[in-house]
């Protein structure tokens, strides 16, 4: 049986090579002043940070909380990406991601205090109850 193409679905392989591949994403999550992020905020994919006129520390959720939200993430090596966007223009409003139980941070964890500046991070499960967060862009 052939896979449908056109308006009936998406054909894997040679079919539909000129069609846009859509995904559905939720509205970006938000955080203001210094806070502990929830697993939902991190898993959202985009976090809009509004630190205001002073620096803000965004503490990652514990790995236990993250894994409770990701029950199928059982293998080491699974990963997801998310971005933090600083939407404030205050020269003092730097955002810093801070570790929590079960995390190892690799690289610079700050988002500079310029409106519209974004940094991308990759969270990778490194073992049982252990994740690493990498700044990748």
PDB file of C-alpha atoms in Angstrom:
ATOM      1  CA  UNK A   1       0.000   0.000   0.000  1.00  0.00           C
ATOM      2  CA  UNK A   2       1.417   3.378  -0.980  1.00  0.00           C
ATOM      3  CA  UNK A   3       1.645   6.126   1.544  1.00  0.00           C
ATOM      4  CA  UNK A   4      -0.700   9.028   0.791  1.00  0.00           C
ATOM      5  CA  UNK A   5       0.623  12.266  -0.634  1.00  0.00           C
ATOM      6  CA  UNK A   6      -0.832  15.682  -1.289  1.00  0.00           C
ATOM      7  CA  UNK A   7      -3.591  16.698   1.105  1.00  0.00           C
ATOM      8  CA  UNK A   8      -3.946  13.156   2.441  1.00  0.00           C
ATOM      9  CA  UNK A   9      -0.703  13.105   4.433  1.00  0.00           C
ATOM     10  CA  UNK A  10       3.049  13.103   4.106  1.00  0.00           C
ATOM     11  CA  UNK A  11       4.923  10.551   2.013  1.00  0.00           C
ATOM     12  CA  UNK A  12       8.308   9.459   3.312  1.00  0.00           C
ATOM     13  CA  UNK A  13      11.160   9.247   0.811  1.00  0.00           C
ATOM     14  CA  UNK A  14      10.752  10.767  -2.628  1.00  0.00           C
ATOM     15  CA  UNK A  15       7.245  12.141  -2.140  1.00  0.00           C
ATOM     16  CA  UNK A  16       6.248  15.701  -1.246  1.00  0.00           C
ATOM     17  CA  UNK A  17       9.788  17.080  -1.438  1.00  0.00           C
ATOM     18  CA  UNK A  18       8.519  20.603  -2.136  1.00  0.00           C
ATOM     19  CA  UNK A  19       6.050  20.789   0.735  1.00  0.00           C
ATOM     20  CA  UNK A  20       6.725  22.590   4.018  1.00  0.00           C
ATOM     21  CA  UNK A  21       7.149  20.339   7.056  1.00  0.00           C
ATOM     22  CA  UNK A  22       4.975  21.908   9.797  1.00  0.00           C
ATOM     23  CA  UNK A  23       5.161  21.356  13.532  1.00  0.00           C
ATOM     24  CA  UNK A  24       2.879  22.614  16.277  1.00  0.00           C
ATOM     25  CA  UNK A  25       4.538  24.455  19.156  1.00  0.00           C
ATOM     26  CA  UNK A  26       3.099  26.170  22.222  1.00  0.00           C
ATOM     27  CA  UNK A  27       3.428  29.879  22.890  1.00  0.00           C
ATOM     28  CA  UNK A  28       6.816  30.722  24.448  1.00  0.00           C
ATOM     29  CA  UNK A  29       7.216  30.326  28.195  1.00  0.00           C
ATOM     30  CA  UNK A  30       8.143  33.395  30.264  1.00  0.00           C
ATOM     31  CA  UNK A  31      10.206  34.234  33.331  1.00  0.00           C
ATOM     32  CA  UNK A  32      10.873  37.573  34.980  1.00  0.00           C
ATOM     33  CA  UNK A  33      13.186  38.210  37.912  1.00  0.00           C
ATOM     34  CA  UNK A  34      15.335  35.527  39.542  1.00  0.00           C
ATOM     35  CA  UNK A  35      13.364  32.258  39.570  1.00  0.00           C
ATOM     36  CA  UNK A  36      13.533  28.484  39.599  1.00  0.00           C
ATOM     37  CA  UNK A  37      12.359  27.262  36.216  1.00  0.00           C
ATOM     38  CA  UNK A  38       9.842  24.463  35.883  1.00  0.00           C
ATOM     39  CA  UNK A  39      10.372  21.479  33.608  1.00  0.00           C
ATOM     40  CA  UNK A  40       7.520  22.796  31.442  1.00  0.00           C
ATOM     41  CA  UNK A  41       9.284  26.139  30.928  1.00  0.00           C
ATOM     42  CA  UNK A  42      12.494  24.454  29.787  1.00  0.00           C
ATOM     43  CA  UNK A  43      10.749  21.844  27.642  1.00  0.00           C
ATOM     44  CA  UNK A  44       8.681  24.524  25.904  1.00  0.00           C
ATOM     45  CA  UNK A  45      11.588  25.290  23.564  1.00  0.00           C
ATOM     46  CA  UNK A  46      11.559  29.081  23.909  1.00  0.00           C
ATOM     47  CA  UNK A  47      11.844  30.991  27.175  1.00  0.00           C
ATOM     48  CA  UNK A  48      11.300  34.751  27.063  1.00  0.00           C
ATOM     49  CA  UNK A  49      13.262  36.263  29.943  1.00  0.00           C
ATOM     50  CA  UNK A  50      12.417  39.697  31.351  1.00  0.00           C
ATOM     51  CA  UNK A  51      14.960  40.350  34.106  1.00  0.00           C
ATOM     52  CA  UNK A  52      14.147  44.051  34.314  1.00  0.00           C
ATOM     53  CA  UNK A  53      16.798  46.480  35.492  1.00  0.00           C
ATOM     54  CA  UNK A  54      18.954  43.981  37.395  1.00  0.00           C
ATOM     55  CA  UNK A  55      20.612  40.652  36.688  1.00  0.00           C
ATOM     56  CA  UNK A  56      18.503  37.514  37.032  1.00  0.00           C
ATOM     57  CA  UNK A  57      19.448  33.926  37.835  1.00  0.00           C
ATOM     58  CA  UNK A  58      17.214  31.245  36.357  1.00  0.00           C
ATOM     59  CA  UNK A  59      17.783  28.008  38.274  1.00  0.00           C
ATOM     60  CA  UNK A  60      17.167  24.875  36.231  1.00  0.00           C
ATOM     61  CA  UNK A  61      14.538  22.431  37.466  1.00  0.00           C
ATOM     62  CA  UNK A  62      15.943  19.462  39.350  1.00  0.00           C
ATOM     63  CA  UNK A  63      16.727  16.469  37.156  1.00  0.00           C
ATOM     64  CA  UNK A  64      14.093  14.506  39.109  1.00  0.00           C
ATOM     65  CA  UNK A  65      11.449  17.069  38.106  1.00  0.00           C
ATOM     66  CA  UNK A  66      12.666  17.080  34.500  1.00  0.00           C
ATOM     67  CA  UNK A  67      12.614  13.292  34.252  1.00  0.00           C
ATOM     68  CA  UNK A  68       9.114  13.181  35.777  1.00  0.00           C
ATOM     69  CA  UNK A  69       8.013  15.353  32.847  1.00  0.00           C
ATOM     70  CA  UNK A  70       9.911  13.113  30.391  1.00  0.00           C
ATOM     71  CA  UNK A  71       9.011   9.552  31.411  1.00  0.00           C
ATOM     72  CA  UNK A  72      10.187   8.079  28.093  1.00  0.00           C
ATOM     73  CA  UNK A  73      13.660   9.686  28.308  1.00  0.00           C
ATOM     74  CA  UNK A  74      15.284   6.583  29.734  1.00  0.00           C
ATOM     75  CA  UNK A  75      18.397   6.222  27.549  1.00  0.00           C
ATOM     76  CA  UNK A  76      21.625   8.126  28.029  1.00  0.00           C
ATOM     77  CA  UNK A  77      22.187  10.397  25.064  1.00  0.00           C
ATOM     78  CA  UNK A  78      18.624  11.636  24.578  1.00  0.00           C
ATOM     79  CA  UNK A  79      18.547  15.393  24.260  1.00  0.00           C
ATOM     80  CA  UNK A  80      16.445  18.446  23.549  1.00  0.00           C
ATOM     81  CA  UNK A  81      17.245  22.054  22.692  1.00  0.00           C
ATOM     82  CA  UNK A  82      15.777  25.249  24.041  1.00  0.00           C
ATOM     83  CA  UNK A  83      16.494  28.940  23.656  1.00  0.00           C
ATOM     84  CA  UNK A  84      16.460  31.771  26.165  1.00  0.00           C
ATOM     85  CA  UNK A  85      15.640  35.200  24.736  1.00  0.00           C
ATOM     86  CA  UNK A  86      16.367  38.331  26.770  1.00  0.00           C
ATOM     87  CA  UNK A  87      13.474  40.648  25.901  1.00  0.00           C
ATOM     88  CA  UNK A  88      14.573  43.548  28.144  1.00  0.00           C
ATOM     89  CA  UNK A  89      16.911  46.295  27.040  1.00  0.00           C
ATOM     90  CA  UNK A  90      18.371  47.249  30.421  1.00  0.00           C
ATOM     91  CA  UNK A  91      22.167  47.239  30.456  1.00  0.00           C
ATOM     92  CA  UNK A  92      22.083  45.441  33.826  1.00  0.00           C
ATOM     93  CA  UNK A  93      19.547  42.742  32.894  1.00  0.00           C
ATOM     94  CA  UNK A  94      21.870  39.791  32.269  1.00  0.00           C
ATOM     95  CA  UNK A  95      20.241  36.342  32.557  1.00  0.00           C
ATOM     96  CA  UNK A  96      22.320  33.506  33.997  1.00  0.00           C
ATOM     97  CA  UNK A  97      21.226  29.861  33.989  1.00  0.00           C
ATOM     98  CA  UNK A  98      22.148  28.212  37.291  1.00  0.00           C
ATOM     99  CA  UNK A  99      22.611  24.525  38.071  1.00  0.00           C
ATOM    100  CA  UNK A 100      20.352  22.394  40.239  1.00  0.00           C
ATOM    101  CA  UNK A 101      20.484  18.824  41.567  1.00  0.00           C
ATOM    102  CA  UNK A 102      21.616  16.389  38.871  1.00  0.00           C
ATOM    103  CA  UNK A 103      22.929  18.927  36.331  1.00  0.00           C
ATOM    104  CA  UNK A 104      26.407  19.569  34.936  1.00  0.00           C
ATOM    105  CA  UNK A 105      26.811  22.880  33.105  1.00  0.00           C
ATOM    106  CA  UNK A 106      29.200  23.167  30.153  1.00  0.00           C
ATOM    107  CA  UNK A 107      30.052  26.562  28.692  1.00  0.00           C
ATOM    108  CA  UNK A 108      28.976  30.108  29.392  1.00  0.00           C
ATOM    109  CA  UNK A 109      25.466  30.150  30.857  1.00  0.00           C
ATOM    110  CA  UNK A 110      24.622  33.822  30.367  1.00  0.00           C
ATOM    111  CA  UNK A 111      22.356  35.740  28.019  1.00  0.00           C
ATOM    112  CA  UNK A 112      23.615  39.305  27.649  1.00  0.00           C
ATOM    113  CA  UNK A 113      21.528  42.307  28.604  1.00  0.00           C
ATOM    114  CA  UNK A 114      20.546  43.407  25.106  1.00  0.00           C
ATOM    115  CA  UNK A 115      16.919  43.231  24.028  1.00  0.00           C
ATOM    116  CA  UNK A 116      16.416  40.455  21.513  1.00  0.00           C
ATOM    117  CA  UNK A 117      19.599  38.564  22.366  1.00  0.00           C
ATOM    118  CA  UNK A 118      19.095  34.799  22.429  1.00  0.00           C
ATOM    119  CA  UNK A 119      21.220  31.813  23.376  1.00  0.00           C
ATOM    120  CA  UNK A 120      20.537  28.198  22.515  1.00  0.00           C
ATOM    121  CA  UNK A 121      21.158  25.386  24.970  1.00  0.00           C
ATOM    122  CA  UNK A 122      21.173  21.597  24.587  1.00  0.00           C
ATOM    123  CA  UNK A 123      20.166  19.381  27.501  1.00  0.00           C
ATOM    124  CA  UNK A 124      21.533  15.830  27.245  1.00  0.00           C
ATOM    125  CA  UNK A 125      20.889  12.900  29.542  1.00  0.00           C
ATOM    126  CA  UNK A 126      24.307  11.630  30.591  1.00  0.00           C
ATOM    127  CA  UNK A 127      23.201   8.834  32.930  1.00  0.00           C
ATOM    128  CA  UNK A 128      20.681   7.794  35.554  1.00  0.00           C
ATOM    129  CA  UNK A 129      19.572  10.971  37.328  1.00  0.00           C
ATOM    130  CA  UNK A 130      22.192  13.050  35.496  1.00  0.00           C
ATOM    131  CA  UNK A 131      21.888  15.599  32.687  1.00  0.00           C
ATOM    132  CA  UNK A 132      24.354  18.015  31.130  1.00  0.00           C
ATOM    133  CA  UNK A 133      23.469  21.425  29.758  1.00  0.00           C
ATOM    134  CA  UNK A 134      25.592  22.794  26.920  1.00  0.00           C
ATOM    135  CA  UNK A 135      25.522  26.270  25.468  1.00  0.00           C
ATOM    136  CA  UNK A 136      25.533  25.567  21.741  1.00  0.00           C
ATOM    137  CA  UNK A 137      24.860  28.960  20.155  1.00  0.00           C
TER     138      UNK A 137
END
